[in-house]
Tab-separated table of C-alpha atoms in Angstrom:
chain	number	residue	atom	x	y	z
A	1	MET	CA	-38.852	-9.806	-3.435
A	2	VAL	CA	-36.399	-7.075	-2.576
A	3	SER	CA	-37.067	-3.762	-4.241
A	4	THR	CA	-34.318	-1.833	-6.004
A	5	ALA	CA	-34.695	1.025	-3.560
A	6	MET	CA	-34.290	-1.198	-0.488
A	7	PHE	CA	-31.365	-3.018	-2.074
A	8	LEU	CA	-29.550	0.279	-2.564
A	9	LEU	CA	-30.647	1.843	0.704
A	10	SER	CA	-29.772	-1.099	2.947
A	11	GLY	CA	-26.308	-1.480	1.448
A	12	LEU	CA	-25.528	2.200	1.688
A	13	LEU	CA	-26.902	2.476	5.247
A	14	ILE	CA	-24.773	-0.412	6.514
A	15	GLY	CA	-21.716	1.290	4.991
A	16	LEU	CA	-22.569	4.672	6.476
A	17	ALA	CA	-23.107	3.127	9.913
A	18	MET	CA	-19.810	1.274	9.675
A	19	GLY	CA	-17.873	4.320	8.465
A	20	TRP	CA	-19.385	6.468	11.204
A	21	SER	CA	-18.628	3.955	13.960
A	22	LEU	CA	-15.069	3.385	12.769
A	23	GLN	CA	-14.302	7.100	12.620
A	24	ARG	CA	-15.957	8.001	15.929
A	25	GLY	CA	-14.367	5.106	17.721
A	26	ARG	CA	-10.969	5.556	16.015
A	27	PHE	CA	-11.345	1.842	15.543
A	28	CYS	CA	-8.357	0.210	13.965
A	29	ILE	CA	-7.544	-3.467	14.157
A	30	ASN	CA	-4.044	-2.807	12.864
A	31	SER	CA	-3.186	-0.645	15.862
A	32	ALA	CA	-5.129	-2.987	18.162
A	33	TYR	CA	-2.733	-5.810	17.282
A	34	ARG	CA	0.315	-3.574	17.159
A	35	GLU	CA	-0.230	-1.917	20.523
A	36	VAL	CA	-0.310	-5.300	22.246
A	37	LEU	CA	3.440	-5.390	21.632
A	38	PHE	CA	3.739	-2.102	23.503
A	39	GLN	CA	1.551	-3.320	26.391
A	40	ASP	CA	-1.349	-1.059	25.469
A	41	TYR	CA	-4.523	-3.113	25.469
A	42	THR	CA	-7.132	-0.403	24.927
A	43	MET	CA	-7.787	-0.973	21.253
A	44	ILE	CA	-7.563	-4.760	21.419
A	45	ARG	CA	-10.270	-4.637	24.103
A	46	ALA	CA	-12.515	-2.656	21.747
A	47	TYR	CA	-11.863	-5.257	19.071
A	48	LEU	CA	-12.523	-8.207	21.383
A	49	LEU	CA	-15.748	-6.630	22.614
A	50	ALA	CA	-16.874	-6.253	18.984
A	51	VAL	CA	-15.965	-9.910	18.410
A	52	ALA	CA	-17.958	-11.073	21.450
A	53	VAL	CA	-21.017	-9.090	20.353
A	54	ALA	CA	-20.674	-10.389	16.796
A	55	ILE	CA	-20.283	-14.042	17.885
A	56	ILE	CA	-23.351	-13.976	20.096
A	57	GLY	CA	-25.463	-11.893	17.725
A	58	ALA	CA	-24.596	-13.724	14.525
A	59	ASN	CA	-25.198	-17.180	15.951
A	60	LEU	CA	-28.387	-16.073	17.678
A	61	PHE	CA	-29.699	-14.716	14.382
A	62	GLU	CA	-28.757	-17.959	12.682
A	63	ASP	CA	-30.397	-20.220	15.254
A	64	MET	CA	-33.544	-18.103	15.493
A	65	GLY	CA	-33.964	-18.384	11.724
A	66	TRP	CA	-33.663	-14.636	11.221
A	67	LEU	CA	-31.173	-14.845	8.365
A	68	MET	CA	-33.761	-14.894	5.609
A	69	SER	CA	-32.688	-14.781	2.017
A	70	ASN	CA	-34.126	-15.264	-1.429
A	71	ASP	CA	-34.012	-18.935	-2.360
A	72	GLY	CA	-33.850	-18.118	-6.050
A	73	THR	CA	-37.575	-18.293	-6.707
A	74	GLY	CA	-38.389	-15.111	-4.825
A	75	ALA	CA	-39.458	-16.839	-1.606
A	76	MET	CA	-37.589	-15.835	1.552
A	77	VAL	CA	-36.217	-18.753	3.552
A	78	ALA	CA	-34.037	-18.903	6.652
A	79	GLY	CA	-30.442	-19.887	5.979
A	80	PRO	CA	-27.132	-20.393	7.774
A	81	LEU	CA	-24.266	-17.984	8.292
A	82	TYR	CA	-21.807	-18.072	5.445
A	83	ARG	CA	-18.734	-19.887	6.738
A	84	GLN	CA	-15.522	-19.898	4.776
A	85	ALA	CA	-14.015	-23.141	3.580
A	86	PHE	CA	-10.831	-24.129	5.385
A	87	VAL	CA	-7.842	-24.061	3.041
A	88	PRO	CA	-4.941	-24.256	5.485
A	89	TRP	CA	-2.091	-23.068	3.266
A	90	ALA	CA	-4.056	-20.226	1.753
A	91	ASN	CA	-5.438	-19.090	5.112
A	92	ILE	CA	-2.004	-19.236	6.752
A	93	ILE	CA	0.107	-17.687	3.995
A	94	GLY	CA	-2.516	-15.192	2.897
A	95	GLY	CA	-3.250	-14.134	6.459
A	96	TYR	CA	0.442	-13.665	7.214
A	97	ILE	CA	1.037	-11.587	4.069
A	98	PHE	CA	-2.050	-9.502	4.786
A	99	GLY	CA	-0.916	-8.921	8.365
A	100	MET	CA	2.405	-7.544	7.135
A	101	GLY	CA	0.638	-5.359	4.577
A	102	ILE	CA	-1.554	-3.541	7.077
A	103	VAL	CA	1.492	-2.274	8.953
A	104	LEU	CA	3.038	-0.895	5.761
A	105	ALA	CA	-0.247	0.653	4.688
A	106	GLY	CA	-0.880	2.215	8.098
A	107	GLY	CA	-4.365	0.799	8.274
A	108	CYS	CA	-6.357	-2.358	7.800
A	109	GLY	CA	-9.026	-3.261	5.253
A	110	SER	CA	-11.608	-1.097	6.943
A	111	GLY	CA	-9.062	1.401	8.248
A	112	ILE	CA	-7.792	2.475	4.845
A	113	LEU	CA	-11.365	2.929	3.591
A	114	TYR	CA	-12.664	5.066	6.420
A	115	ARG	CA	-9.514	7.176	6.524
A	116	VAL	CA	-10.127	8.128	2.908
A	117	GLY	CA	-13.123	9.942	4.412
A	118	GLU	CA	-10.833	11.812	6.828
A	119	GLY	CA	-9.016	13.272	3.856
A	120	ASN	CA	-5.553	11.729	3.961
A	121	LEU	CA	-4.703	11.080	0.323
A	122	ALA	CA	-2.240	8.345	1.281
A	123	TYR	CA	-5.216	6.109	1.935
A	124	VAL	CA	-6.621	6.698	-1.540
A	125	LEU	CA	-3.388	5.116	-2.753
A	126	ALA	CA	-3.708	2.344	-0.184
A	127	VAL	CA	-7.184	1.488	-1.486
A	128	CYS	CA	-5.882	1.512	-5.097
A	129	GLY	CA	-2.999	-0.739	-4.081
A	130	PHE	CA	-5.411	-3.036	-2.251
A	131	PHE	CA	-7.531	-3.379	-5.384
A	132	PHE	CA	-4.473	-3.956	-7.613
A	133	GLY	CA	-3.271	-6.685	-5.276
A	134	ILE	CA	-6.660	-8.387	-5.230
A	135	VAL	CA	-7.159	-8.293	-8.999
A	136	ILE	CA	-3.626	-9.371	-9.836
A	137	THR	CA	-4.053	-12.347	-7.525
A	138	LYS	CA	-7.520	-13.367	-8.622
A	139	PHE	CA	-7.314	-12.620	-12.334
A	140	GLY	CA	-3.741	-11.601	-13.152
A	141	PHE	CA	-0.189	-12.843	-12.982
A	142	LEU	CA	-0.477	-14.291	-9.493
A	143	LYS	CA	-3.508	-16.335	-10.546
A	144	PRO	CA	-1.548	-19.598	-10.971
A	145	VAL	CA	-0.211	-19.335	-7.424
A	146	TYR	CA	-3.634	-18.433	-6.105
A	147	ASN	CA	-5.378	-21.244	-7.951
A	148	TRP	CA	-2.793	-23.725	-6.734
A	149	MET	CA	-3.244	-22.663	-3.126
A	150	ILE	CA	-7.024	-22.849	-3.123
A	151	ALA	CA	-7.267	-25.971	-5.300
A	152	GLU	CA	-9.969	-28.379	-4.276
A	153	GLU	CA	-7.596	-31.075	-3.020
A	154	ARG	CA	-6.226	-28.608	-0.472
A	155	VAL	CA	-9.611	-27.785	1.046
A	156	VAL	CA	-10.207	-29.495	4.378
A	157	TRP	CA	-13.697	-30.658	5.290
A	158	VAL	CA	-15.325	-32.206	8.296
A	159	GLY	CA	-16.940	-35.411	7.043
A	160	GLU	CA	-17.976	-35.189	3.406
A	161	ASP	CA	-18.627	-31.537	2.819
A	162	THR	CA	-19.037	-29.619	6.079
A	163	VAL	CA	-16.969	-26.507	6.668
A	164	PRO	CA	-14.877	-27.001	9.837
A	165	THR	CA	-15.959	-24.885	12.769
A	166	LEU	CA	-14.618	-24.666	16.288
A	167	TYR	CA	-17.568	-26.694	17.572
A	168	ASN	CA	-17.937	-29.380	14.916
A	169	VAL	CA	-14.263	-30.367	14.970
A	170	ILE	CA	-14.510	-31.181	18.681
A	171	GLY	CA	-18.124	-32.274	18.396
A	172	VAL	CA	-19.793	-30.202	21.083
A	173	ASN	CA	-22.791	-27.895	21.113
A	174	LYS	CA	-22.103	-24.563	19.466
A	175	TRP	CA	-23.328	-22.559	22.442
A	176	ILE	CA	-20.915	-24.237	24.848
A	177	VAL	CA	-18.040	-23.060	22.673
A	178	ILE	CA	-19.579	-19.591	22.410
A	179	ALA	CA	-20.063	-19.385	26.190
A	180	ILE	CA	-16.432	-20.270	26.857
A	181	ILE	CA	-15.011	-17.917	24.225
A	182	CYS	CA	-17.201	-15.002	25.247
A	183	ALA	CA	-16.501	-15.521	28.959
A	184	VAL	CA	-12.767	-15.250	28.252
A	185	LEU	CA	-13.182	-12.270	25.917
A	186	LEU	CA	-15.488	-10.352	28.228
A	187	TYR	CA	-13.325	-11.040	31.268
A	188	PHE	CA	-10.437	-9.396	29.454
A	189	VAL	CA	-12.640	-6.574	28.152
A	190	PHE	CA	-13.977	-5.711	31.596
A	191	GLN	CA	-10.492	-5.463	33.027
A	192	GLY	CA	-10.141	-2.336	30.939
A	193	LYS	CA	-12.713	-0.200	32.802
A	194	PRO	CA	-15.180	-0.019	29.904
A	195	PHE	CA	-17.351	2.679	31.437
A	196	THR	CA	-14.886	5.553	31.499
A	197	LYS	CA	-15.917	8.293	29.129
A	198	ALA	CA	-13.848	9.411	26.156
A	199	LYS	CA	-12.848	13.042	25.898
A	200	LYS	CA	-14.110	13.227	22.366
A	201	GLY	CA	-15.524	10.764	19.883
A	202	TYR	CA	-16.619	7.482	21.397
A	203	SER	CA	-14.980	5.568	24.194
A	204	TRP	CA	-13.320	2.348	23.102
A	205	SER	CA	-16.091	0.281	24.675
A	206	LEU	CA	-18.885	2.114	22.867
A	207	ALA	CA	-16.944	1.819	19.614
A	208	GLY	CA	-16.473	-1.920	20.081
A	209	LEU	CA	-20.127	-2.415	20.962
A	210	LEU	CA	-21.350	-0.422	17.961
A	211	ILE	CA	-19.064	-2.185	15.514
A	212	GLY	CA	-20.184	-5.540	16.877
A	213	ILE	CA	-23.812	-4.514	16.380
A	214	VAL	CA	-23.175	-3.251	12.839
A	215	ALA	CA	-21.447	-6.554	12.063
A	216	VAL	CA	-24.506	-8.492	13.266
A	217	LEU	CA	-26.914	-6.260	11.343
A	218	ALA	CA	-24.740	-6.728	8.294
A	219	PHE	CA	-25.221	-10.502	8.522
A	220	TRP	CA	-28.960	-9.989	8.496
A	221	ALA	CA	-28.953	-7.345	5.754
A	222	SER	CA	-26.501	-9.208	3.555
A	223	ALA	CA	-28.806	-12.233	3.699
A	224	TYR	CA	-32.082	-10.382	3.272
A	225	TYR	CA	-31.016	-7.877	0.657
A	226	GLY	CA	-27.717	-9.259	-0.567
A	227	GLY	CA	-28.729	-12.883	-1.102
A	228	ARG	CA	-26.274	-14.549	1.305
A	229	ALA	CA	-25.386	-14.104	4.979
A	230	ARG	CA	-21.782	-13.226	4.263
A	231	GLY	CA	-21.781	-10.264	6.648
A	232	LEU	CA	-19.283	-7.446	6.508
A	233	SER	CA	-16.052	-7.992	4.686
A	234	PHE	CA	-13.910	-5.847	2.483
A	235	THR	CA	-11.803	-7.989	0.183
A	236	GLY	CA	-14.469	-9.414	-2.089
A	237	PRO	CA	-16.616	-6.292	-1.872
A	238	VAL	CA	-13.753	-3.900	-2.763
A	239	ARG	CA	-13.048	-6.084	-5.797
A	240	GLU	CA	-16.734	-6.145	-6.716
A	241	PHE	CA	-17.037	-2.399	-6.288
A	242	PHE	CA	-14.127	-1.577	-8.597
A	243	LEU	CA	-15.086	-4.214	-11.159
A	244	ALA	CA	-18.518	-2.614	-11.356
A	245	VAL	CA	-16.940	0.829	-11.697
A	246	PHE	CA	-14.389	-0.205	-14.312
A	247	PHE	CA	-16.199	-2.889	-16.299
A	248	GLY	CA	-19.845	-2.466	-15.372
A	249	ASP	CA	-20.068	-5.852	-13.686
A	250	SER	CA	-19.166	-6.920	-10.146
A	251	LYS	CA	-18.827	-10.547	-11.276
A	252	ALA	CA	-20.766	-11.643	-8.184
A	253	PRO	CA	-23.517	-14.297	-8.177
A	254	ALA	CA	-26.777	-13.076	-9.697
A	255	THR	CA	-28.668	-13.649	-6.433
A	256	GLU	CA	-26.364	-11.123	-4.733
A	257	SER	CA	-26.454	-8.494	-7.454
A	258	MET	CA	-28.698	-5.989	-9.102
A	259	SER	CA	-28.586	-4.317	-12.496
A	260	LEU	CA	-29.295	-0.668	-12.890
A	261	LEU	CA	-28.807	1.238	-16.162
A	262	GLY	CA	-26.825	-1.692	-17.488
A	263	ILE	CA	-24.403	-1.770	-14.543
A	264	THR	CA	-24.442	-4.979	-12.511
A	265	PHE	CA	-23.213	-4.543	-8.970
A	266	SER	CA	-23.272	-6.630	-5.816
A	267	TRP	CA	-25.008	-5.595	-2.619
A	268	SER	CA	-21.668	-5.613	-0.804
A	269	SER	CA	-20.078	-3.170	-3.214
A	270	LEU	CA	-22.614	-0.588	-2.028
A	271	TYR	CA	-21.290	-0.445	1.515
A	272	VAL	CA	-17.729	-0.200	0.211
A	273	LEU	CA	-18.865	3.005	-1.474
A	274	ALA	CA	-20.607	4.259	1.670
A	275	VAL	CA	-17.938	3.639	4.340
A	276	PRO	CA	-15.772	6.662	3.418
A	277	PHE	CA	-18.872	8.853	3.343
A	278	GLY	CA	-19.975	7.675	6.799
A	279	ALA	CA	-16.498	8.485	8.099
A	280	TYR	CA	-16.537	11.819	6.286
A	281	ILE	CA	-19.843	12.857	7.873
A	282	SER	CA	-18.634	11.855	11.333
A	283	GLY	CA	-15.264	13.541	10.852
A	284	LYS	CA	-16.797	16.673	9.401
A	285	LEU	CA	-19.004	17.110	12.469
A	286	LEU	CA	-15.942	16.747	14.695
A	287	GLN	CA	-13.952	19.100	12.419
A	288	GLU	CA	-11.412	16.419	11.704
A	289	VAL	CA	-11.581	16.268	7.925
A	290	LYS	CA	-8.756	17.892	6.058
A	291	LEU	CA	-7.051	17.097	2.783
A	292	LYS	CA	-3.523	16.139	3.612
A	293	VAL	CA	-0.668	14.205	2.154
A	294	PRO	CA	2.371	12.582	3.780
A	295	PRO	CA	5.941	12.770	2.401
A	296	ALA	CA	6.607	10.914	-0.875
A	297	ASP	CA	8.445	7.963	0.658
A	298	GLU	CA	5.552	7.348	3.015
A	299	LEU	CA	3.076	7.539	0.133
A	300	LEU	CA	4.996	4.858	-1.729
A	301	LYS	CA	5.177	2.689	1.356
A	302	VAL	CA	1.427	2.994	1.798
A	303	LEU	CA	0.790	2.106	-1.851
A	304	LEU	CA	3.010	-0.946	-1.507
A	305	GLY	CA	1.289	-1.831	1.756
A	306	GLY	CA	-2.107	-1.693	0.113
A	307	PHE	CA	-0.849	-3.950	-2.654
A	308	VAL	CA	0.575	-6.485	-0.196
A	309	MET	CA	-2.722	-6.401	1.697
A	310	GLY	CA	-4.634	-7.115	-1.500
A	311	VAL	CA	-2.479	-10.098	-2.428
A	312	GLY	CA	-2.665	-11.513	1.097
A	313	ALA	CA	-6.381	-10.906	1.496
A	314	GLN	CA	-7.276	-12.551	-1.799
A	315	ILE	CA	-5.104	-15.595	-1.094
A	316	GLY	CA	-6.176	-15.876	2.537
A	317	GLY	CA	-9.844	-15.363	1.785
A	318	GLY	CA	-10.400	-12.127	3.633
A	319	CYS	CA	-9.163	-9.065	5.430
A	320	ASN	CA	-9.269	-8.079	9.063
A	321	ILE	CA	-13.023	-7.541	8.882
A	322	GLY	CA	-13.933	-10.520	6.703
A	323	HIS	CA	-11.838	-12.883	8.831
A	324	SER	CA	-11.020	-11.163	12.111
A	325	LEU	CA	-14.527	-9.907	12.868
A	326	THR	CA	-17.139	-11.466	10.596
A	327	GLY	CA	-15.401	-14.786	9.994
A	328	VAL	CA	-14.332	-15.237	13.587
A	329	ALA	CA	-17.961	-14.616	14.593
A	330	THR	CA	-19.111	-17.552	12.465
A	331	LEU	CA	-16.616	-19.743	14.384
A	332	ALA	CA	-15.222	-21.066	11.108
A	333	VAL	CA	-11.793	-22.647	11.620
A	334	SER	CA	-10.535	-20.917	8.452
A	335	SER	CA	-11.099	-17.465	9.900
A	336	TRP	CA	-9.611	-18.266	13.310
A	337	VAL	CA	-6.483	-19.659	11.676
A	338	ALA	CA	-6.232	-16.731	9.240
A	339	ASN	CA	-6.736	-14.255	12.072
A	340	ILE	CA	-3.906	-15.782	14.105
A	341	PHE	CA	-1.592	-15.436	11.124
A	342	ILE	CA	-2.778	-11.887	10.445
A	343	ILE	CA	-1.676	-11.064	13.992
A	344	LEU	CA	1.682	-12.802	13.508
A	345	GLY	CA	2.227	-10.999	10.202
A	346	ASN	CA	1.376	-7.714	11.860
A	347	TRP	CA	3.872	-8.327	14.672
A	348	THR	CA	6.598	-9.405	12.251
A	349	MET	CA	6.282	-6.234	10.239
A	350	VAL	CA	5.971	-4.029	13.319
A	351	TYR	CA	9.290	-5.478	14.458
A	352	PHE	CA	11.097	-4.785	11.205
A	353	LEU	CA	9.445	-1.482	10.403
A	354	LEU	CA	9.027	0.129	13.799
A	355	ILE	CA	10.802	-1.605	16.658
A	356	LYS	CA	14.126	-2.467	15.077
A	357	PRO	CA	14.758	0.903	13.366
A	358	MET	CA	14.095	2.672	16.644
A	359	GLN	CA	16.492	0.427	18.522
A	360	ASP	CA	19.161	0.917	15.872
A	361	MET	CA	18.729	4.648	16.100
A	362	ASP	CA	19.209	4.696	19.849
A	363	VAL	CA	22.643	3.150	19.627
Z	1	MET	CA	1.511	27.774	34.110
Z	2	ALA	CA	-0.255	25.796	31.427
Z	3	LEU	CA	2.031	23.764	29.231
Z	4	LYS	CA	0.869	25.569	26.136
Z	5	ASP	CA	2.164	28.852	27.506
Z	6	GLU	CA	5.653	27.528	28.124
Z	7	ALA	CA	8.261	28.016	25.442
Z	8	PRO	CA	8.685	24.611	23.748
Z	9	ALA	CA	12.224	23.266	23.481
Z	10	GLN	CA	11.307	21.751	20.130
Z	11	THR	CA	8.392	21.729	17.701
Z	12	LEU	CA	7.702	18.480	15.883
Z	13	ASP	CA	5.702	18.578	12.665
Z	14	THR	CA	3.808	15.356	11.929
Z	15	LEU	CA	1.247	16.926	9.596
Z	16	GLY	CA	0.034	14.561	6.909
Z	17	ARG	CA	1.859	11.554	8.342
Z	18	VAL	CA	-0.088	8.299	8.462
Z	19	CYS	CA	-0.599	6.113	11.508
Z	20	PRO	CA	1.540	5.231	13.441
Z	21	TYR	CA	4.260	7.725	12.514
Z	22	PRO	CA	2.911	10.661	14.552
Z	23	LEU	CA	3.187	8.536	17.698
Z	24	LEU	CA	6.592	7.107	16.799
Z	25	LEU	CA	8.117	10.449	15.907
Z	26	THR	CA	6.712	11.866	19.127
Z	27	LYS	CA	8.221	9.044	21.179
Z	28	LYS	CA	11.577	9.571	19.533
Z	29	ALA	CA	11.510	13.330	20.139
Z	30	VAL	CA	10.381	12.988	23.751
Z	31	GLU	CA	13.215	10.600	24.515
Z	32	LYS	CA	15.711	13.274	23.526
Z	33	LEU	CA	14.166	15.921	25.789
Z	34	SER	CA	15.758	16.781	29.088
Z	35	SER	CA	13.688	16.847	32.218
Z	36	GLY	CA	11.426	19.892	32.443
Z	37	GLN	CA	11.433	20.620	28.711
Z	38	VAL	CA	8.290	20.899	26.625
Z	39	LEU	CA	7.769	19.347	23.199
Z	40	LYS	CA	5.181	20.836	20.892
Z	41	VAL	CA	3.710	18.431	18.327
Z	42	LEU	CA	1.644	19.450	15.312
Z	43	CYS	CA	-0.640	16.604	14.348
Z	44	ASP	CA	-3.627	16.161	12.036
Z	45	ALA	CA	-4.248	12.428	12.401
Z	46	PRO	CA	-7.300	12.157	14.694
Z	47	ALA	CA	-6.501	8.738	16.103
Z	48	SER	CA	-2.946	9.781	17.018
Z	49	ALA	CA	-3.790	13.203	18.425
Z	50	GLU	CA	-6.762	12.093	20.468
Z	51	ASP	CA	-5.951	8.533	21.370
Z	52	SER	CA	-2.525	7.061	21.007
Z	53	ILE	CA	-0.319	10.044	21.901
Z	54	PRO	CA	-2.349	11.074	24.995
Z	55	ARG	CA	-2.411	7.446	26.161
Z	56	TYR	CA	1.331	7.128	25.693
Z	57	CYS	CA	1.914	10.304	27.718
Z	58	GLU	CA	-0.441	9.243	30.468
Z	59	LYS	CA	1.250	5.872	30.788
Z	60	SER	CA	4.727	7.369	30.781
Z	61	GLY	CA	3.750	10.002	33.323
Z	62	PHE	CA	4.432	12.969	31.040
Z	63	GLY	CA	2.503	16.206	31.286
Z	64	PHE	CA	0.092	16.520	28.384
Z	65	GLU	CA	-2.137	19.213	26.963
Z	66	SER	CA	-3.840	19.445	23.622
Z	67	VAL	CA	-5.283	22.396	21.764
Z	68	LYS	CA	-7.654	21.677	18.904
Z	69	LEU	CA	-7.368	24.151	16.054
Z	70	ALA	CA	-9.484	24.305	12.907
Z	71	ASP	CA	-7.383	21.851	10.935
Z	72	LYS	CA	-4.978	20.268	13.386
Z	73	TRP	CA	-4.046	19.653	16.976
Z	74	GLU	CA	-1.228	21.242	18.911
Z	75	LEU	CA	0.003	18.850	21.548
Z	76	PHE	CA	2.220	19.898	24.422
Z	77	ILE	CA	4.205	17.266	26.220
Z	78	LYS	CA	6.370	17.907	29.229
Z	79	LYS	CA	8.956	15.537	30.535
Z	80	PRO	CA	8.856	15.591	34.324
């Protein structure tokens, strides 16, 4: 059995480690995707390195039987990685909407959380907007649309009830697929001279490596302490965190939750709480924390961006961490498809928000 | 002479702005500079001050210096 203390400690530690690594590495998937359009591949290399580490680590943990979780009776048994069901329309539309939202919000699912720790109040609004978007979609006036999109008849399976993955749809050994993907990723990563040192903070390669490792550890910890190997994600957990704060119940499965003083909260909601603190500690040591606030129009844009992110993430089944890092690592088709559309959404919005206005201004 | 000791032709204030506006505003201001002029940028977004703006300058071949103060960076960019 998992003790209350370890439940709390493990969740908070994963969040602190993530917040620290994100802040030190200036890791931002939003700018990683965006900068590709401007032929700057530094941040995308950090991201792809994290993905390669996460793919290898997560699947190794799965195949070695290290993802132990409570089977409901208190016994710990090895289980699989949690792979998201493939719901094409929801993954495509939700991913695309989410991708547009992160440009407006100036940060992705993890980005807006860790930047709260750096003191920019705009991101507090982004996180609020993100939560509003999620709740409105899951429980509120967008619920009919959401329920229609994820309805059972729209879920695609392999065979009777197997979640499609990159290897089972083509019917080859998982490790062949992993070898090919990682060879391509690492080839691209190593073109970027990963061993040059950063002036301050971490170099992009160290950041990518660390985030990949935290993602793998999170798979293990989420299984062992959190009841299911869902790994790091931010959409569900942000919802669970705020539901616990507002209503005293995360509304997560009992095997993934704990009750303390009458408040029922999920394991994942703990790291949501800890990420800004991890970033704050890192930023404080680098003297980079300062309360600041952008102009009003930018604040509104960020709030709207957070909201759009929330709607997209809830429909699409995840944010840039849940899909683009964790989900991609499980090789689930849903996450690969969603990630592609997150990138396309990002590029669309970058064009309308950043590229086009600048061109118009030059004329 | 170090860039920070030259008289800047313009000072750009990006304090409080969220990513990626510090970089964009900087790009826009640099484009308007004439050759040999220095732009001074005030920035308090770590990722922009330490990563994206220096990388942009390096790639474009602009002179770049940064001074870290208690609560912000002062960036000096010179168009060659």
